[in-house]
Amino acid sequence: MSTLIIIKIIIILVIFAITLFIAMYSTYAERKIAAVMQDRIGPNRAGPWGILQPLADGGKMFFKEDFIPAFANKKLFIIAPGIAMFTALMTSAIIPWGGSITIWGQTFDLQVADVDIGILYILGVVSIGVYGIMIGGWASNNKYSLFGAVRSSSQMISYELAMGLSILAVIMTTGSLSLKDIVEAQDGGKWNVFYQPLACLLFIVCAFAECNRAPFDLAECESELIGGYHTEYGSMKLGFFLFAEYINMFISSAIISTLFFGGYNFPFMHDLGLSSNALTIVGTLVFFAKICFFIFFFMWVRWTLPRFRYDQLMHLGWKTLIPLAVFNLMLTGGIMLLRDLF
Amino acid sequence: MGSSALIMLLVCGIGFAGAGIVISFILAKTSKNALKGEPYECGIETTGTSWIQFNVGYYLFALIFLIFDVELVFMYPWAVAAKQIGIVALIEIIFFMFVLFLGLLYAWKKGALEWK
């Protein structure tokens, strides 16, 4: 029992470290990819190819003046970035990073917690994330911040509905809320994207909106709202808001791969003749490759599509995505019924 | 085992978020200045407080969201058991979704989804 707890703690710390590392290097990747797409060089001063840039940025954030505006609500102003960061970190708990590994006769899963409610937990924690932005924007006592915060909350709750509805279709076909079960059900190349293409598309669009990423980055559209909800923020508090955004992007990519692209499964994985431990390790690497692809996809879209106008955003969410998601749900139900009957 | 691991992660998460803010508070020096404390509004002097009533449209969307989100949660237990409980439950849930969709159509028709 005690070894199991030690292993759990090690898994938690490793996942923490990997999450932070990938989030850090996403900032570097974003700047490099932006540079490539715009035919620039990008960061190249800190270390070879600018590879130490994220460390330099992080260090700078710590030493910047810890500034609180005179008219702000002090307590809430300090708590808000903490909430954003904390909720971003908590979502990593139920993602199955790989199969199970056996060491010294002990078998354990590469997952912090396989809770029964699974995907509902993620929807719940993501909803708490709205508070970080809303509290931060409100407590700043700045009109731009308030606008950014209100827009962002409104956008996040609007797209959460379509997101929940698109996940429902996957849950119907799998019959479980646990992400582990959803991945296991996609074993052998039966990825959900082939069976639920519409749900996949809807989910990816909603994930973009939930992460406040372009083309849905109305919460902080620079040309209209300066910095949006974090206009008044500086030092590590600003760092946490930005960092939370990148962690959310990483987790969203992980959830997209888990729900629709087979998670740690890959085609012909049982024909390779690998031992179960080796298969788990290869599967985890494949999973991370998929995640990296989706992170790249997030950045690719950012530098390809222009930003929506606010009314377009609301119309897309309520008048297109939700009806489509309901339609997809009915379609899935109908097909399941027909397969039962015949 | 699941919940204990979650609690461990909760402690780690709060610890990390708290430590970052505290460390930057200790490391960075601060200076006070009356002008510096003003809200940033592109250099123009601010007029009035920012804690004002905002557009009623946001409240409308929040209300509609609340209704739909609660009904969405009702559908999750059905979706998990959809394979086992079969045709009767499916027809019932289609009625449920139909009523839900009527609600959306009503809000649509009333112009609650129009952004002004």
CSV table of C-alpha atoms in Angstrom, one decimal:
chain,number,residue,atom,x,y,z
A,1,MET,CA,0.0,0.0,0.0
A,2,SER,CA,2.8,2.4,1.0
A,3,THR,CA,4.7,1.7,-2.3
A,4,LEU,CA,1.5,2.4,-4.2
A,5,ILE,CA,1.2,5.8,-2.5
A,6,ILE,CA,4.9,6.6,-3.2
A,7,ILE,CA,4.3,5.6,-6.9
A,8,LYS,CA,1.2,7.9,-7.0
A,9,ILE,CA,3.2,10.8,-5.6
A,10,ILE,CA,6.0,10.2,-8.2
A,11,ILE,CA,3.4,10.1,-11.0
A,12,ILE,CA,1.8,13.3,-9.7
A,13,LEU,CA,5.2,15.1,-9.6
A,14,VAL,CA,6.3,13.8,-13.0
A,15,ILE,CA,3.0,14.8,-14.6
A,16,PHE,CA,3.3,18.2,-12.9
A,17,ALA,CA,6.8,18.6,-14.2
A,18,ILE,CA,5.9,17.5,-17.8
A,19,THR,CA,2.8,19.8,-17.8
A,20,LEU,CA,4.9,22.8,-16.8
A,21,PHE,CA,7.7,21.9,-19.1
A,22,ILE,CA,5.4,21.5,-22.1
A,23,ALA,CA,3.5,24.7,-21.2
A,24,MET,CA,6.9,26.5,-21.0
A,25,TYR,CA,8.1,25.3,-24.3
A,26,SER,CA,4.7,26.0,-25.9
A,27,THR,CA,5.5,29.7,-25.4
A,28,TYR,CA,8.8,29.1,-27.3
A,29,ALA,CA,7.1,27.0,-29.9
A,30,GLU,CA,4.4,29.6,-30.4
A,31,ARG,CA,6.9,32.3,-31.1
A,32,LYS,CA,9.0,30.1,-33.4
A,33,ILE,CA,6.0,28.9,-35.3
A,34,ALA,CA,4.7,32.5,-35.6
A,35,ALA,CA,8.1,33.5,-36.9
A,36,VAL,CA,8.2,30.7,-39.5
A,37,MET,CA,4.7,31.5,-40.7
A,38,GLN,CA,5.6,35.2,-41.1
A,39,ASP,CA,9.0,34.5,-42.5
A,40,ARG,CA,10.9,35.9,-39.5
A,41,ILE,CA,13.6,34.4,-37.4
A,42,GLY,CA,12.0,34.5,-33.9
A,43,PRO,CA,13.8,34.3,-30.6
A,44,ASN,CA,17.4,33.3,-31.1
A,45,ARG,CA,19.5,35.1,-28.5
A,46,ALA,CA,19.1,33.0,-25.3
A,47,GLY,CA,21.1,29.9,-25.8
A,48,PRO,CA,21.4,28.0,-29.2
A,49,TRP,CA,18.3,28.7,-31.4
A,50,GLY,CA,16.9,30.7,-28.5
A,51,ILE,CA,16.1,27.5,-26.7
A,52,LEU,CA,16.5,29.0,-23.2
A,53,GLN,CA,14.1,31.8,-24.0
A,54,PRO,CA,11.2,30.4,-21.8
A,55,LEU,CA,13.6,30.2,-18.8
A,56,ALA,CA,14.7,33.8,-19.3
A,57,ASP,CA,11.0,34.9,-19.6
A,58,GLY,CA,10.1,33.0,-16.4
A,59,GLY,CA,13.1,34.5,-14.5
A,60,LYS,CA,12.1,38.0,-15.7
A,61,MET,CA,8.5,37.4,-14.5
A,62,PHE,CA,9.8,36.7,-11.0
A,63,PHE,CA,11.9,39.8,-10.7
A,64,LYS,CA,9.4,42.3,-12.1
A,65,GLU,CA,7.7,44.7,-9.8
A,66,ASP,CA,4.8,43.1,-7.9
A,67,PHE,CA,2.3,45.8,-8.7
A,68,ILE,CA,-1.2,46.2,-7.3
A,69,PRO,CA,-3.3,49.1,-8.6
A,70,ALA,CA,-4.4,51.6,-5.9
A,71,PHE,CA,-8.2,51.1,-6.6
A,72,ALA,CA,-8.2,47.4,-7.1
A,73,ASN,CA,-9.7,44.9,-4.7
A,74,LYS,CA,-6.4,43.6,-3.3
A,75,LYS,CA,-7.4,40.2,-2.0
A,76,LEU,CA,-9.3,39.2,-5.1
A,77,PHE,CA,-6.6,40.7,-7.3
A,78,ILE,CA,-4.0,38.4,-5.8
A,79,ILE,CA,-6.2,35.3,-5.6
A,80,ALA,CA,-7.4,35.4,-9.2
A,81,PRO,CA,-4.2,34.3,-11.1
A,82,GLY,CA,-3.8,31.6,-8.4
A,83,ILE,CA,-7.2,30.2,-9.2
A,84,ALA,CA,-6.5,30.3,-13.0
A,85,MET,CA,-3.2,28.4,-12.5
A,86,PHE,CA,-4.6,26.0,-10.0
A,87,THR,CA,-7.6,24.9,-12.1
A,88,ALA,CA,-5.4,24.6,-15.1
A,89,LEU,CA,-3.1,22.2,-13.2
A,90,MET,CA,-6.0,20.2,-11.7
A,91,THR,CA,-7.4,19.1,-15.0
A,92,SER,CA,-4.4,16.9,-15.7
A,93,ALA,CA,-5.6,14.5,-12.9
A,94,ILE,CA,-7.8,12.1,-14.9
A,95,ILE,CA,-6.0,12.0,-18.3
A,96,PRO,CA,-4.7,8.5,-18.9
A,97,TRP,CA,-1.2,9.1,-20.1
A,98,GLY,CA,-0.5,5.5,-20.9
A,99,GLY,CA,-1.5,1.9,-20.2
A,100,SER,CA,-0.3,0.1,-17.1
A,101,ILE,CA,3.3,-0.6,-16.1
A,102,THR,CA,4.5,-3.5,-14.0
A,103,ILE,CA,7.6,-2.8,-11.8
A,104,TRP,CA,8.7,-5.3,-9.1
A,105,GLY,CA,5.4,-7.2,-9.4
A,106,GLN,CA,3.3,-4.1,-8.8
A,107,THR,CA,1.0,-3.0,-11.6
A,108,PHE,CA,-0.1,0.6,-11.8
A,109,ASP,CA,-1.7,2.9,-14.3
A,110,LEU,CA,0.0,5.9,-15.8
A,111,GLN,CA,-2.9,8.1,-14.5
A,112,VAL,CA,-3.3,10.2,-11.4
A,113,ALA,CA,-6.8,9.1,-10.6
A,114,ASP,CA,-9.3,7.0,-12.6
A,115,VAL,CA,-12.4,8.6,-11.1
A,116,ASP,CA,-15.8,7.3,-12.2
A,117,ILE,CA,-17.2,10.7,-13.2
A,118,GLY,CA,-14.3,11.2,-15.6
A,119,ILE,CA,-15.2,13.7,-18.2
A,120,LEU,CA,-17.6,15.5,-15.9
A,121,TYR,CA,-14.7,16.3,-13.6
A,122,ILE,CA,-13.0,18.1,-16.4
A,123,LEU,CA,-16.1,20.0,-17.3
A,124,GLY,CA,-16.5,21.0,-13.6
A,125,VAL,CA,-12.9,22.1,-13.2
A,126,VAL,CA,-12.9,24.0,-16.4
A,127,SER,CA,-16.0,25.9,-15.2
A,128,ILE,CA,-14.1,26.9,-12.1
A,129,GLY,CA,-11.5,28.3,-14.4
A,130,VAL,CA,-13.9,31.0,-15.5
A,131,TYR,CA,-13.8,32.4,-11.9
A,132,GLY,CA,-10.1,33.1,-12.2
A,133,ILE,CA,-10.6,35.3,-15.3
A,134,MET,CA,-13.8,36.9,-14.0
A,135,ILE,CA,-12.5,37.7,-10.5
A,136,GLY,CA,-9.2,39.0,-12.0
A,137,GLY,CA,-10.9,41.3,-14.5
A,138,TRP,CA,-13.4,42.6,-12.0
A,139,ALA,CA,-10.9,43.1,-9.1
A,140,SER,CA,-8.6,45.2,-11.4
A,141,ASN,CA,-11.1,48.1,-11.4
A,142,ASN,CA,-10.2,48.8,-15.0
A,143,LYS,CA,-12.9,49.1,-17.7
A,144,TYR,CA,-10.8,47.2,-20.2
A,145,SER,CA,-10.3,44.4,-17.7
A,146,LEU,CA,-13.9,44.2,-16.9
A,147,PHE,CA,-14.9,44.0,-20.6
A,148,GLY,CA,-12.4,41.3,-21.2
A,149,ALA,CA,-13.5,39.3,-18.2
A,150,VAL,CA,-17.2,39.6,-19.0
A,151,ARG,CA,-16.7,38.7,-22.6
A,152,SER,CA,-14.5,35.8,-21.7
A,153,SER,CA,-16.9,34.3,-19.2
A,154,SER,CA,-19.9,34.7,-21.5
A,155,GLN,CA,-18.0,33.1,-24.3
A,156,MET,CA,-16.8,30.2,-22.1
A,157,ILE,CA,-20.2,29.4,-20.8
A,158,SER,CA,-21.8,29.6,-24.3
A,159,TYR,CA,-19.3,27.1,-25.7
A,160,GLU,CA,-19.4,24.8,-22.8
A,161,LEU,CA,-23.0,23.7,-23.8
A,162,ALA,CA,-22.0,22.7,-27.2
A,163,MET,CA,-18.9,21.0,-25.8
A,164,GLY,CA,-21.0,19.0,-23.3
A,165,LEU,CA,-23.4,18.0,-26.0
A,166,SER,CA,-20.6,16.8,-28.3
A,167,ILE,CA,-19.0,14.7,-25.6
A,168,LEU,CA,-22.4,13.1,-24.9
A,169,ALA,CA,-22.3,11.4,-28.3
A,170,VAL,CA,-19.0,9.8,-27.5
A,171,ILE,CA,-20.2,8.7,-24.1
A,172,MET,CA,-23.3,7.1,-25.7
A,173,THR,CA,-21.1,4.9,-28.0
A,174,THR,CA,-18.7,4.0,-25.2
A,175,GLY,CA,-21.1,3.6,-22.3
A,176,SER,CA,-18.7,5.1,-19.7
A,177,LEU,CA,-17.6,8.4,-18.4
A,178,SER,CA,-14.1,7.2,-17.5
A,179,LEU,CA,-11.5,8.5,-19.9
A,180,LYS,CA,-9.6,5.2,-19.4
A,181,ASP,CA,-12.6,3.2,-20.7
A,182,ILE,CA,-13.0,5.6,-23.6
A,183,VAL,CA,-9.4,5.1,-24.6
A,184,GLU,CA,-9.6,1.3,-24.2
A,185,ALA,CA,-12.8,1.3,-26.4
A,186,GLN,CA,-10.8,2.8,-29.2
A,187,ASP,CA,-8.3,0.0,-29.2
A,188,GLY,CA,-7.2,-1.4,-32.6
A,189,GLY,CA,-7.6,1.8,-34.7
A,190,LYS,CA,-11.3,2.2,-33.9
A,191,TRP,CA,-10.8,5.9,-33.2
A,192,ASN,CA,-13.9,7.9,-32.3
A,193,VAL,CA,-13.0,10.5,-35.0
A,194,PHE,CA,-14.1,8.0,-37.7
A,195,TYR,CA,-17.4,7.2,-35.9
A,196,GLN,CA,-18.1,10.7,-34.6
A,197,PRO,CA,-16.6,13.2,-37.0
A,198,LEU,CA,-19.2,15.9,-36.3
A,199,ALA,CA,-18.7,15.6,-32.6
A,200,CYS,CA,-15.0,15.8,-33.0
A,201,LEU,CA,-15.2,18.9,-35.1
A,202,LEU,CA,-17.6,20.5,-32.6
A,203,PHE,CA,-15.4,19.6,-29.7
A,204,ILE,CA,-12.3,21.0,-31.3
A,205,VAL,CA,-14.0,24.3,-32.1
A,206,CYS,CA,-15.3,24.5,-28.5
A,207,ALA,CA,-11.9,23.7,-27.1
A,208,PHE,CA,-10.5,26.7,-29.0
A,209,ALA,CA,-13.2,28.9,-27.4
A,210,GLU,CA,-12.7,27.4,-23.9
A,211,CYS,CA,-8.9,28.1,-24.1
A,212,ASN,CA,-9.6,31.7,-25.3
A,213,ARG,CA,-7.4,31.0,-28.3
A,214,ALA,CA,-7.6,32.7,-31.7
A,215,PRO,CA,-10.0,32.9,-33.5
A,216,PHE,CA,-11.9,33.2,-30.2
A,217,ASP,CA,-9.4,35.3,-28.3
A,218,LEU,CA,-11.9,38.1,-27.6
A,219,ALA,CA,-11.0,38.1,-24.0
A,220,GLU,CA,-7.7,39.8,-24.7
A,221,CYS,CA,-7.9,41.1,-28.2
A,222,GLU,CA,-5.0,43.5,-28.2
A,223,SER,CA,-6.4,45.9,-30.7
A,224,GLU,CA,-9.6,46.5,-28.8
A,225,LEU,CA,-9.0,45.8,-25.1
A,226,ILE,CA,-5.3,46.4,-24.6
A,227,GLY,CA,-4.6,43.2,-22.6
A,228,GLY,CA,-8.2,42.2,-21.8
A,229,TYR,CA,-8.7,40.8,-18.3
A,230,HIS,CA,-5.0,41.0,-17.4
A,231,THR,CA,-4.4,44.6,-18.4
A,232,GLU,CA,-3.5,45.6,-14.9
A,233,TYR,CA,-1.5,42.6,-14.1
A,234,GLY,CA,2.3,42.3,-13.9
A,235,SER,CA,5.1,40.1,-12.6
A,236,MET,CA,4.4,36.5,-11.8
A,237,LYS,CA,0.6,37.1,-11.5
A,238,LEU,CA,0.5,38.0,-15.2
A,239,GLY,CA,2.8,35.0,-15.8
A,240,PHE,CA,0.3,32.7,-14.1
A,241,PHE,CA,-2.5,33.9,-16.4
A,242,LEU,CA,-0.4,33.4,-19.5
A,243,PHE,CA,0.9,30.1,-18.2
A,244,ALA,CA,-2.5,28.9,-17.3
A,245,GLU,CA,-3.6,29.5,-20.9
A,246,TYR,CA,-0.8,27.4,-22.3
A,247,ILE,CA,-1.5,24.6,-19.8
A,248,ASN,CA,-5.1,24.7,-20.8
A,249,MET,CA,-4.0,24.4,-24.4
A,250,PHE,CA,-1.9,21.3,-23.5
A,251,ILE,CA,-4.7,19.7,-21.5
A,252,SER,CA,-7.2,20.4,-24.3
A,253,SER,CA,-4.9,18.8,-26.8
A,254,ALA,CA,-4.6,15.8,-24.5
A,255,ILE,CA,-8.4,15.5,-24.2
A,256,ILE,CA,-9.0,15.9,-27.9
A,257,SER,CA,-6.5,13.0,-28.5
A,258,THR,CA,-8.0,11.0,-25.7
A,259,LEU,CA,-11.6,11.3,-26.8
A,260,PHE,CA,-11.3,11.2,-30.5
A,261,PHE,CA,-7.9,10.1,-31.6
A,262,GLY,CA,-7.3,7.0,-29.6
A,263,GLY,CA,-5.3,8.4,-26.7
A,264,TYR,CA,-2.3,6.1,-26.3
A,265,ASN,CA,-3.5,3.6,-28.8
A,266,PHE,CA,-2.0,3.5,-32.3
A,267,PRO,CA,-2.7,1.3,-35.3
A,268,PHE,CA,-1.3,-2.3,-35.3
A,269,MET,CA,0.0,-1.9,-31.8
A,270,HIS,CA,-0.6,-5.5,-30.9
A,271,ASP,CA,1.2,-6.8,-34.0
A,272,LEU,CA,4.6,-5.5,-33.0
A,273,GLY,CA,5.2,-8.3,-30.5
A,274,LEU,CA,6.4,-5.9,-27.7
A,275,SER,CA,6.2,-6.7,-24.1
A,276,SER,CA,3.4,-5.0,-22.1
A,277,ASN,CA,5.8,-2.5,-20.5
A,278,ALA,CA,7.5,-1.5,-23.8
A,279,LEU,CA,4.1,-1.2,-25.4
A,280,THR,CA,3.0,1.2,-22.6
A,281,ILE,CA,6.1,3.3,-23.1
A,282,VAL,CA,5.7,3.5,-26.9
A,283,GLY,CA,2.0,4.2,-26.4
A,284,THR,CA,2.8,7.1,-24.1
A,285,LEU,CA,5.2,8.5,-26.6
A,286,VAL,CA,2.6,8.2,-29.3
A,287,PHE,CA,0.2,10.0,-27.1
A,288,PHE,CA,2.6,12.9,-26.5
A,289,ALA,CA,3.2,13.1,-30.3
A,290,LYS,CA,-0.5,13.5,-30.8
A,291,ILE,CA,-0.7,16.1,-28.1
A,292,CYS,CA,2.2,18.0,-29.8
A,293,PHE,CA,0.5,17.9,-33.1
A,294,PHE,CA,-2.7,19.4,-31.6
A,295,ILE,CA,-0.7,22.1,-29.8
A,296,PHE,CA,0.9,22.9,-33.2
A,297,PHE,CA,-2.6,22.9,-34.7
A,298,PHE,CA,-3.7,25.5,-32.1
A,299,MET,CA,-0.9,27.7,-33.1
A,300,TRP,CA,-1.4,27.1,-36.8
A,301,VAL,CA,-5.0,28.2,-36.6
A,302,ARG,CA,-4.0,31.3,-34.6
A,303,TRP,CA,-1.8,32.5,-37.4
A,304,THR,CA,-4.2,31.5,-40.2
A,305,LEU,CA,-7.7,32.8,-39.1
A,306,PRO,CA,-8.7,36.3,-38.2
A,307,ARG,CA,-10.6,37.0,-35.0
A,308,PHE,CA,-14.4,36.7,-34.8
A,309,ARG,CA,-16.5,39.7,-34.0
A,310,TYR,CA,-18.4,39.3,-30.7
A,311,ASP,CA,-21.9,38.9,-32.2
A,312,GLN,CA,-20.5,36.4,-34.8
A,313,LEU,CA,-19.0,34.5,-31.9
A,314,MET,CA,-22.2,34.3,-30.0
A,315,HIS,CA,-24.2,33.4,-33.1
A,316,LEU,CA,-21.8,30.6,-34.0
A,317,GLY,CA,-22.0,29.2,-30.5
A,318,TRP,CA,-25.8,29.3,-29.9
A,319,LYS,CA,-27.3,29.1,-33.4
A,320,THR,CA,-24.9,26.8,-35.1
A,321,LEU,CA,-22.9,24.6,-32.7
A,322,ILE,CA,-25.7,23.8,-30.2
A,323,PRO,CA,-28.3,22.8,-32.9
A,324,LEU,CA,-25.6,20.8,-34.7
A,325,ALA,CA,-24.6,19.1,-31.5
A,326,VAL,CA,-28.3,18.2,-30.7
A,327,PHE,CA,-28.6,16.9,-34.3
A,328,ASN,CA,-25.5,14.8,-33.9
A,329,LEU,CA,-26.9,13.3,-30.6
A,330,MET,CA,-30.2,12.4,-32.2
A,331,LEU,CA,-28.4,10.9,-35.2
A,332,THR,CA,-26.2,8.8,-32.9
A,333,GLY,CA,-29.2,7.6,-30.9
A,334,GLY,CA,-31.1,6.7,-34.1
A,335,ILE,CA,-28.1,4.7,-35.5
A,336,MET,CA,-27.7,2.9,-32.2
A,337,LEU,CA,-31.4,2.0,-32.2
A,338,LEU,CA,-31.3,0.8,-35.8
A,339,ARG,CA,-28.3,-1.4,-35.0
A,340,ASP,CA,-30.1,-2.8,-32.0
A,341,LEU,CA,-33.2,-3.6,-34.1
A,342,PHE,CA,-31.6,-5.2,-37.1
B,1,MET,CA,-7.4,5.5,-4.2
B,2,GLY,CA,-8.8,7.9,-6.8
B,3,SER,CA,-9.9,10.6,-4.4
B,4,SER,CA,-6.8,10.5,-2.3
B,5,ALA,CA,-4.7,11.0,-5.4
B,6,LEU,CA,-6.9,13.9,-6.3
B,7,ILE,CA,-6.5,15.5,-2.9
B,8,MET,CA,-2.7,15.1,-3.3
B,9,LEU,CA,-2.9,16.9,-6.6
B,10,LEU,CA,-5.1,19.6,-5.0
B,11,VAL,CA,-2.5,20.2,-2.4
B,12,CYS,CA,0.3,20.3,-5.0
B,13,GLY,CA,-1.7,22.7,-7.2
B,14,ILE,CA,-2.5,25.1,-4.4
B,15,GLY,CA,1.1,24.9,-3.2
B,16,PHE,CA,2.5,25.7,-6.7
B,17,ALA,CA,0.1,28.6,-7.3
B,18,GLY,CA,0.6,30.0,-3.9
B,19,ALA,CA,4.4,29.6,-3.9
B,20,GLY,CA,4.8,31.4,-7.2
B,21,ILE,CA,2.9,34.4,-6.1
B,22,VAL,CA,4.7,34.6,-2.7
B,23,ILE,CA,8.1,34.1,-4.2
B,24,SER,CA,7.6,36.9,-6.8
B,25,PHE,CA,6.3,39.1,-3.9
B,26,ILE,CA,9.5,38.5,-1.9
B,27,LEU,CA,11.9,38.8,-4.9
B,28,ALA,CA,10.5,41.9,-6.5
B,29,LYS,CA,10.9,45.3,-5.1
B,30,THR,CA,8.0,47.7,-5.2
B,31,SER,CA,7.6,51.5,-5.1
B,32,LYS,CA,4.5,53.5,-4.4
B,33,ASN,CA,3.4,56.4,-6.5
B,34,ALA,CA,0.0,58.1,-6.7
B,35,LEU,CA,-0.1,58.3,-10.5
B,36,LYS,CA,1.2,54.7,-10.9
B,37,GLY,CA,-1.8,53.4,-9.0
B,38,GLU,CA,-4.3,54.8,-11.5
B,39,PRO,CA,-6.1,52.3,-13.7
B,40,TYR,CA,-4.5,52.1,-17.1
B,41,GLU,CA,-6.7,53.6,-19.8
B,42,CYS,CA,-4.3,54.6,-22.6
B,43,GLY,CA,-3.0,57.6,-20.7
B,44,ILE,CA,-6.3,59.5,-20.4
B,45,GLU,CA,-7.5,60.3,-16.8
B,46,THR,CA,-10.1,57.8,-15.7
B,47,THR,CA,-13.7,58.9,-15.1
B,48,GLY,CA,-15.7,57.2,-12.4
B,49,THR,CA,-15.5,53.6,-11.1
B,50,SER,CA,-15.2,50.6,-13.3
B,51,TRP,CA,-17.6,48.6,-11.1
B,52,ILE,CA,-20.7,49.5,-13.2
B,53,GLN,CA,-23.7,47.6,-14.5
B,54,PHE,CA,-22.7,45.9,-17.8
B,55,ASN,CA,-24.8,45.1,-20.9
B,56,VAL,CA,-28.0,43.1,-20.0
B,57,GLY,CA,-27.2,40.8,-22.9
B,58,TYR,CA,-24.6,39.0,-20.8
B,59,TYR,CA,-27.2,38.2,-18.1
B,60,LEU,CA,-29.6,36.8,-20.7
B,61,PHE,CA,-27.0,34.4,-22.0
B,62,ALA,CA,-26.0,33.4,-18.5
B,63,LEU,CA,-29.6,32.6,-17.7
B,64,ILE,CA,-30.1,30.6,-20.8
B,65,PHE,CA,-26.8,28.8,-20.1
B,66,LEU,CA,-27.9,27.9,-16.6
B,67,ILE,CA,-31.2,26.3,-17.9
B,68,PHE,CA,-29.5,24.3,-20.6
B,69,ASP,CA,-26.5,23.2,-18.5
B,70,VAL,CA,-28.7,21.8,-15.8
B,71,GLU,CA,-30.7,19.8,-18.4
B,72,LEU,CA,-27.4,18.7,-20.0
B,73,VAL,CA,-26.4,17.2,-16.7
B,74,PHE,CA,-29.6,15.1,-16.7
B,75,MET,CA,-28.6,13.6,-20.0
B,76,TYR,CA,-25.2,12.3,-18.8
B,77,PRO,CA,-26.6,9.4,-16.8
B,78,TRP,CA,-28.7,8.4,-19.7
B,79,ALA,CA,-25.8,8.5,-22.1
B,80,VAL,CA,-23.7,6.2,-19.9
B,81,ALA,CA,-26.5,3.6,-19.8
B,82,ALA,CA,-27.8,4.2,-23.3
B,83,LYS,CA,-26.7,0.9,-24.7
B,84,GLN,CA,-28.3,-1.2,-21.9
B,85,ILE,CA,-31.6,0.5,-21.5
B,86,GLY,CA,-32.4,0.7,-25.2
B,87,ILE,CA,-35.4,1.8,-27.1
B,88,VAL,CA,-37.8,3.1,-24.5
B,89,ALA,CA,-35.2,5.3,-22.9
B,90,LEU,CA,-34.0,6.5,-26.3
B,91,ILE,CA,-37.6,7.6,-27.3
B,92,GLU,CA,-38.0,9.3,-23.9
B,93,ILE,CA,-34.7,11.2,-24.2
B,94,ILE,CA,-35.6,12.2,-27.8
B,95,PHE,CA,-38.8,13.8,-26.3
B,96,PHE,CA,-36.7,15.4,-23.7
B,97,MET,CA,-34.2,16.8,-26.2
B,98,PHE,CA,-37.2,18.0,-28.4
B,99,VAL,CA,-38.6,20.0,-25.5
B,100,LEU,CA,-35.1,21.3,-24.8
B,101,PHE,CA,-34.7,22.3,-28.4
B,102,LEU,CA,-38.1,24.0,-28.4
B,103,GLY,CA,-36.8,26.1,-25.5
B,104,LEU,CA,-33.8,27.1,-27.6
B,105,LEU,CA,-36.1,27.9,-30.5
B,106,TYR,CA,-38.3,30.0,-28.3
B,107,ALA,CA,-35.3,32.0,-27.0
B,108,TRP,CA,-34.2,32.3,-30.6
B,109,LYS,CA,-37.6,33.5,-31.8
B,110,LYS,CA,-37.8,36.0,-28.9
B,111,GLY,CA,-34.5,37.5,-29.9
B,112,ALA,CA,-32.7,36.5,-26.8
B,113,LEU,CA,-29.8,35.0,-28.9
B,114,GLU,CA,-29.4,38.2,-30.9
B,115,TRP,CA,-26.3,40.1,-29.8
B,116,LYS,CA,-26.9,43.9,-29.6
